[in-house]
């Protein structure tokens, strides 16, 4: 179904995380680093499209990062839709943490790692995005 929901119908949003990347498998933080899906991630994207084949989708939104676009593409294609790409849907920018594992972050910056784990709203890794700003960006985009 490609039209809009009928008047009076509730809007239902399915939030789907991207498929696996090599960095996910290595427990490395990706953030805004543009990492593509690995072979398993591509299979996951295909399985997602098959699992939601009977779901009446009206739109498919994705961030502009490759892993998100690659996850959304089979689903959108199966529904006969073009994915709507928006950089506002990107994962949080993790600055200095990007490319590192959780263990490496804790070893290099124990205090920052603790603040991150506590999900402090005004904390952002060096060069990264403060959690409060990340939330505001995503809410404004949605």
Coordinates of C-alpha atoms in Angstrom, one line a residue:
X1 CA 0.0 0.0 0.0
X2 CA 1.6 3.3 -1.0
X3 CA -1.1 5.8 0.1
X4 CA -1.5 7.5 3.4
X5 CA -3.5 6.0 6.3
X6 CA -7.2 6.7 6.2
X7 CA -8.4 9.7 8.2
X8 CA -8.9 8.8 11.9
X9 CA -6.4 5.8 11.7
X10 CA -3.5 5.8 14.1
X11 CA -0.1 6.2 12.7
X12 CA 2.1 3.2 13.5
X13 CA 5.9 3.6 13.4
X14 CA 8.1 0.5 13.1
X15 CA 11.6 1.4 14.3
X16 CA 14.2 -0.9 12.9
X17 CA 17.9 -1.0 13.6
X18 CA 20.3 -1.6 10.8
X19 CA 21.8 -5.0 10.0
X20 CA 25.2 -6.1 11.2
X21 CA 28.4 -4.5 10.1
X22 CA 32.0 -5.7 10.7
X23 CA 32.3 -3.0 13.4
X24 CA 29.3 -4.4 15.2
X25 CA 30.8 -7.8 15.1
X26 CA 34.0 -6.3 16.6
X27 CA 32.1 -4.3 19.2
X28 CA 33.4 -1.1 17.7
X29 CA 31.5 2.2 18.0
X30 CA 30.3 3.5 14.6
X31 CA 28.4 6.7 15.2
X32 CA 28.7 8.9 12.1
X33 CA 31.4 6.7 10.6
X34 CA 29.9 5.3 7.4
X35 CA 30.3 1.5 7.6
X36 CA 28.5 -0.8 5.2
X37 CA 26.7 -4.0 6.2
X38 CA 28.7 -7.2 6.2
X39 CA 27.4 -10.4 4.6
X40 CA 25.3 -11.3 7.6
X41 CA 23.9 -7.7 7.7
X42 CA 22.8 -8.0 4.1
X43 CA 21.1 -11.3 4.8
X44 CA 19.4 -9.7 7.8
X45 CA 18.1 -6.9 5.5
X46 CA 16.6 -9.4 3.1
X47 CA 15.0 -11.4 6.0
X48 CA 13.5 -8.2 7.4
X49 CA 11.9 -7.4 4.0
X50 CA 10.5 -11.0 3.9
X51 CA 9.2 -10.8 7.5
X52 CA 7.4 -7.5 6.9
X53 CA 6.1 -8.5 3.4
X54 CA 2.5 -8.3 4.5
X55 CA 2.8 -5.2 6.5
X56 CA 1.0 -2.2 4.9
X57 CA 3.9 0.3 4.7
X58 CA 3.2 3.9 3.6
X59 CA 6.8 5.1 3.8
X60 CA 10.3 3.9 4.6
X61 CA 12.7 6.4 6.2
X62 CA 16.4 5.9 6.7
X63 CA 19.5 7.8 7.7
X64 CA 22.0 8.6 5.0
X65 CA 24.6 6.2 6.3
X66 CA 25.2 3.2 4.2
X67 CA 24.3 0.6 6.8
X68 CA 20.9 2.1 7.3
X69 CA 20.2 2.6 3.6
X70 CA 21.3 -1.0 2.8
X71 CA 18.9 -2.2 5.5
X72 CA 16.0 -0.1 4.3
X73 CA 16.4 -0.8 0.6
X74 CA 15.0 -4.4 0.4
X75 CA 12.1 -3.5 2.6
X76 CA 11.3 -0.4 0.6
X77 CA 11.6 -2.3 -2.7
X78 CA 9.3 -5.1 -1.6
X79 CA 6.7 -2.4 -0.6
X80 CA 7.1 -0.6 -3.9
X81 CA 8.5 2.5 -2.2
X82 CA 11.5 4.7 -2.5
X83 CA 13.3 5.1 0.8
X84 CA 13.2 8.6 2.2
X85 CA 16.8 9.4 3.2
X86 CA 17.4 12.0 6.0
X87 CA 20.7 12.7 7.8
X88 CA 18.7 13.8 10.8
X89 CA 18.1 10.1 11.5
X90 CA 21.7 9.3 11.9
X91 CA 23.1 7.5 14.9
X92 CA 24.6 9.7 17.6
X93 CA 28.0 11.2 16.7
X94 CA 30.5 9.6 19.1
X95 CA 33.6 11.7 18.2
X96 CA 36.8 10.3 19.7
X97 CA 34.9 7.0 20.6
X98 CA 34.3 6.1 16.9
X99 CA 36.2 3.1 15.7
X100 CA 37.1 2.0 19.2
X101 CA 35.7 -0.9 21.2
X102 CA 33.9 -0.4 24.6
X103 CA 37.0 -1.9 26.3
X104 CA 39.4 0.5 24.5
X105 CA 37.2 3.5 25.5
X106 CA 37.1 2.4 29.1
X107 CA 40.9 2.0 29.1
X108 CA 41.7 5.4 27.4
X109 CA 39.0 7.6 29.0
X110 CA 37.6 5.9 32.2
X111 CA 35.8 9.0 33.4
X112 CA 34.2 9.7 30.0
X113 CA 33.3 6.1 29.7
X114 CA 31.5 6.2 33.0
X115 CA 29.6 9.4 32.0
X116 CA 28.6 7.8 28.7
X117 CA 27.4 4.6 30.5
X118 CA 25.3 6.8 32.9
X119 CA 23.8 8.4 29.8
X120 CA 24.4 11.9 31.2
X121 CA 22.3 14.3 29.0
X122 CA 25.0 16.9 28.8
X123 CA 27.9 14.6 28.1
X124 CA 29.4 14.1 24.7
X125 CA 32.7 12.3 23.8
X126 CA 35.5 14.6 22.5
X127 CA 34.3 16.0 19.2
X128 CA 31.0 14.1 19.5
X129 CA 27.4 14.9 20.1
X130 CA 25.9 15.7 23.5
X131 CA 23.1 13.2 24.3
X132 CA 20.6 16.1 24.8
X133 CA 21.5 17.5 21.3
X134 CA 21.2 14.0 19.7
X135 CA 17.7 13.6 21.2
X136 CA 16.6 17.1 19.9
X137 CA 17.9 16.3 16.4
X138 CA 16.1 13.0 16.1
X139 CA 12.8 14.4 17.6
X140 CA 12.9 17.4 15.2
X141 CA 13.5 15.0 12.3
X142 CA 10.7 12.7 13.2

